[in-house]
XYZ file of C-alpha atoms in Angstrom:
303
model
C 4.773 -11.685 -12.835
C 7.161 -13.048 -10.350
C 6.904 -10.773 -7.206
C 3.134 -10.443 -7.471
C 2.901 -14.366 -7.534
C 5.307 -14.371 -4.674
C 2.963 -11.850 -2.791
C 0.023 -14.214 -3.501
C 1.889 -17.079 -2.191
C 2.596 -15.140 1.136
C -0.911 -14.104 1.678
C -2.970 -17.022 0.688
C -1.647 -19.493 3.308
C -2.855 -17.365 6.351
C -5.791 -18.906 8.361
C -8.876 -16.861 8.449
C -8.128 -15.367 11.881
C -4.826 -14.111 10.711
C -5.849 -11.862 7.761
C -4.218 -8.869 9.333
C -0.922 -10.653 9.876
C -0.502 -11.456 6.148
C -0.608 -7.866 5.191
C 1.455 -6.688 8.052
C 4.143 -8.994 7.029
C 4.645 -6.947 3.842
C 5.466 -4.011 6.006
C 6.965 -5.728 9.097
C 8.913 -3.460 11.451
C 8.049 -0.256 9.676
C 9.312 3.042 11.027
C 9.081 6.481 9.388
C 10.546 9.970 10.353
C 8.150 12.355 12.100
C 5.763 14.208 9.855
C 4.415 17.760 10.831
C 1.128 17.686 12.688
C 0.613 13.943 13.024
C 4.056 12.653 13.981
C 4.769 9.010 13.403
C 6.263 7.215 16.442
C 5.797 3.488 16.995
C 3.942 2.911 20.197
C 2.117 -0.467 19.965
C -0.683 -1.990 18.000
C -3.975 -0.335 17.114
C -2.845 3.047 18.644
C -4.923 5.513 16.507
C -2.151 8.142 16.900
C 0.324 5.735 15.269
C -0.259 4.794 11.676
C 2.362 2.200 11.921
C 0.664 0.180 14.689
C -1.502 -1.986 12.324
C 1.588 -2.696 10.251
C 3.473 -4.146 13.120
C 0.947 -5.873 15.456
C 1.057 -9.564 14.252
C 4.333 -9.895 12.581
C 5.512 -12.650 14.991
C 2.397 -14.743 13.963
C 3.382 -14.493 10.337
C 7.055 -15.403 10.925
C 6.044 -18.349 12.902
C 3.968 -19.673 9.942
C 6.828 -19.426 7.546
C 9.425 -20.986 9.815
C 8.151 -24.411 8.714
C 8.689 -23.535 4.934
C 11.919 -21.527 5.058
C 15.141 -22.663 6.790
C 15.648 -19.025 7.729
C 12.612 -16.878 6.830
C 13.819 -13.844 8.513
C 17.207 -14.066 6.953
C 15.562 -14.581 3.474
C 13.246 -11.549 3.812
C 16.075 -9.400 5.274
C 18.305 -10.238 2.323
C 15.696 -9.790 -0.204
C 14.626 -6.302 0.883
C 18.158 -5.119 1.568
C 19.136 -6.143 -1.840
C 16.192 -4.449 -3.394
C 16.714 -1.226 -1.381
C 20.301 -0.968 -2.601
C 19.311 -0.827 -6.165
C 19.084 2.502 -7.937
C 15.560 3.997 -7.786
C 14.513 3.269 -11.410
C 15.927 -0.192 -11.258
C 14.174 -0.960 -7.874
C 10.831 0.029 -9.274
C 11.189 -1.693 -12.646
C 13.450 -4.783 -12.166
C 13.501 -5.816 -8.518
C 11.096 -8.648 -9.359
C 14.133 -10.455 -10.688
C 15.644 -10.346 -7.262
C 12.784 -12.439 -5.989
C 13.126 -14.951 -8.778
C 16.826 -15.346 -8.189
C 16.516 -15.863 -4.462
C 13.538 -18.245 -4.645
C 15.213 -20.386 -7.343
C 18.277 -20.540 -5.272
C 16.435 -21.811 -2.188
C 13.439 -23.788 -3.682
C 14.552 -24.422 -7.347
C 11.638 -22.343 -8.749
C 8.518 -20.225 -7.580
C 6.351 -22.927 -8.808
C 8.083 -25.337 -6.564
C 7.394 -23.018 -3.649
C 3.795 -22.242 -4.482
C 3.074 -25.927 -5.042
C 3.505 -26.524 -1.444
C 0.188 -24.351 -0.751
C -2.672 -25.628 -3.013
C -5.303 -22.774 -2.881
C -8.258 -21.480 -4.760
C -7.330 -18.465 -6.772
C -10.637 -16.719 -6.695
C -10.757 -17.045 -2.863
C -7.239 -15.646 -2.669
C -8.016 -12.640 -4.814
C -11.002 -11.842 -2.739
C -8.980 -12.144 0.435
C -6.132 -10.011 -0.867
C -8.261 -7.059 -1.660
C -10.219 -7.258 1.550
C -7.055 -7.571 3.617
C -5.470 -4.546 2.095
C -8.627 -2.442 2.457
C -8.894 -3.461 6.157
C -5.308 -2.509 6.671
C -5.784 0.986 5.070
C -8.831 1.630 7.388
C -6.783 0.681 10.402
C -3.950 3.033 9.355
C -6.491 5.764 8.824
C -8.073 5.519 12.240
C -5.860 8.408 13.343
C -7.916 10.722 10.946
C -10.607 10.707 13.634
C -8.387 11.837 16.371
C -5.267 13.594 15.018
C -5.698 17.312 13.789
C -3.259 16.852 11.028
C -2.589 13.176 10.303
C -0.270 13.632 7.419
C 1.696 10.581 8.455
C -1.325 8.463 8.311
C -2.130 9.789 4.767
C 1.353 9.060 3.517
C 1.258 5.401 4.792
C -2.350 4.952 3.440
C -1.256 6.336 0.095
C 1.430 3.594 -0.223
C -1.098 0.974 0.686
C -3.692 2.439 -1.674
C -1.269 2.295 -4.523
C -0.700 -1.359 -3.818
C -4.450 -2.049 -3.522
C -5.077 -0.355 -6.860
C -2.349 -2.290 -8.466
C -3.740 -5.587 -7.198
C -7.383 -4.620 -8.265
C -6.193 -3.782 -11.687
C -3.989 -6.904 -12.163
C -7.018 -9.066 -11.262
C -9.337 -7.554 -13.718
C -7.011 -6.623 -16.699
C -4.672 -8.608 -18.909
C -2.753 -5.814 -20.859
C 0.033 -4.708 -18.448
C 3.744 -5.139 -17.745
C 3.768 -7.701 -15.076
C 7.526 -7.155 -14.180
C 7.228 -3.547 -13.800
C 4.033 -3.886 -11.707
C 5.557 -6.537 -9.517
C 8.758 -4.584 -9.080
C 6.922 -1.406 -8.100
C 4.900 -3.168 -5.470
C 8.148 -4.911 -4.137
C 9.974 -1.594 -4.044
C 7.261 0.064 -2.137
C 7.192 -2.252 0.912
C 10.967 -2.848 0.722
C 11.352 0.843 1.460
C 9.226 0.595 4.594
C 10.840 -2.635 5.717
C 14.369 -1.232 5.521
C 13.484 1.986 7.204
C 13.395 0.394 10.664
C 15.414 -2.692 9.983
C 18.666 -1.018 8.729
C 18.389 2.694 8.728
C 16.870 3.396 12.294
C 14.563 6.106 11.008
C 17.368 8.229 9.810
C 16.179 8.368 6.181
C 14.646 11.699 5.224
C 10.811 12.176 4.777
C 11.674 13.264 1.216
C 13.238 9.750 0.462
C 10.066 8.168 1.854
C 7.676 10.360 -0.113
C 9.590 9.997 -3.301
C 9.462 6.380 -3.073
C 5.569 6.480 -2.548
C 5.438 8.794 -5.586
C 7.633 6.362 -7.604
C 5.307 3.576 -6.543
C 2.354 5.453 -7.949
C 4.296 6.419 -11.143
C 5.429 2.862 -11.945
C 2.126 1.032 -11.019
C 0.452 3.418 -13.633
C 3.190 2.969 -16.066
C 2.853 -0.751 -16.003
C -0.740 -0.169 -17.644
C 0.702 2.364 -20.102
C -0.385 5.321 -18.202
C 1.173 8.377 -16.533
C 0.317 9.495 -12.915
C 2.993 12.154 -12.824
C 4.248 14.467 -15.482
C 7.105 14.977 -15.671
C 8.727 12.022 -13.803
C 8.360 12.309 -9.859
C 12.219 12.579 -9.594
C 11.953 15.871 -11.414
C 9.211 17.307 -9.319
C 9.930 19.652 -6.367
C 9.572 17.867 -3.171
C 7.072 20.122 -1.608
C 4.775 19.681 -4.593
C 5.203 15.958 -4.608
C 4.554 15.774 -0.934
C 1.263 17.708 -1.325
C 0.124 15.264 -4.011
C 0.817 12.199 -1.946
C -1.033 13.664 1.032
C -3.964 14.547 -1.279
C -3.836 10.812 -2.667
C -4.059 9.551 1.071
C -6.918 11.933 1.708
C -8.826 10.473 -1.288
C -8.080 7.090 0.234
C -9.370 8.264 3.551
C -12.661 9.503 1.908
C -13.055 6.284 0.137
C -12.487 4.015 3.217
C -13.803 5.989 6.057
C -17.170 7.625 6.913
C -16.080 11.314 6.562
C -17.551 14.212 4.678
C -16.299 15.976 1.754
C -15.464 18.892 3.955
C -13.305 16.735 6.206
C -11.607 15.149 3.137
C -10.749 18.701 1.822
C -9.318 19.636 5.154
C -7.064 16.421 5.065
C -6.037 17.342 1.533
C -5.616 21.014 2.461
C -7.565 22.072 -0.585
C -11.055 23.703 -1.068
C -14.357 21.892 -1.031
C -14.685 22.180 -4.820
C -11.002 21.159 -5.354
C -11.407 17.958 -3.305
C -14.413 17.100 -5.327
C -12.339 17.419 -8.406
C -9.783 15.191 -6.821
C -12.435 12.546 -6.204
C -13.625 12.764 -9.687
C -9.960 12.335 -10.972
C -9.665 9.169 -8.893
C -13.030 7.728 -9.742
C -14.547 8.200 -6.278
C -18.233 9.242 -6.271
C -19.040 11.823 -3.445
C -21.579 10.705 -1.019
C -23.646 13.864 -1.208
C -27.042 12.452 -0.422
C -30.173 12.151 -2.696
C -29.856 13.664 -6.298
C -33.352 15.110 -6.164
C -36.339 15.793 -3.955
C -38.028 12.748 -5.417
C -35.083 10.502 -4.261
C -35.261 12.054 -0.908
C -39.041 11.415 -0.528
C -38.567 7.819 -1.772
C -35.754 7.087 0.577
C -37.824 8.485 3.590
C -40.738 6.273 2.671
C -38.365 3.224 2.620
C -37.020 4.193 5.992
C -40.531 4.378 7.384
């Protein structure tokens, strides 16, 4: 699982105080076109109106760390993501892991040679990786509290949630296609990286949303499952966009302290429909005690 191993190598070496830096590196320099309601416009770190702030804030720290390993880290990453983004969509999301392997072998001889420079405890790495992505999702979603229609935040959160779910499953399951999973994760963050680096925000919202949908599709396909039927490339854009926003709304409910009603508003569905969405994604609604007895017992505990 070449790209996933490379992702682990990237993340594991960050000092405790630079957790956010490691994840931001995966989406360094992100820019997206404006989205109706909660427009996306880079304006500095931790600006709740800007879902991209957390993705940009500590890039320089990360690059400084890797300058001691790579002769030209920025050039290496630029070339990698540019090459990945130039692939046809299906190839990007199923075969781009080979690009990582070829470039690392060219510079270091092998991924093992690169990873061997950074001895680490795998269990500690896995815990850190999940916590770091979860923390980043929460930061991206801060705008939910202050923006009336934060669809831009939800789209970015949906892409991160797809990565987090892929990481979680890869850490706990053995039966999956590692090349497809690695490629899907790589293609997702290559899209965001290249938006600002080479395309100056001129890429359409549809291109961004379709890539997030492809990420969802192929991270599920790696485990022998289907998220979209038919393939997302065959689905009308507006319907696809609605699904990505809803996926982001479920992520918001999971990571933030919001009500089912607010989650339904974010997803633009009814209260009952949002509860069905939560059930579909294995998220239990926080609806309080299940019975009067539970309520009585909890009040006694509080006293």
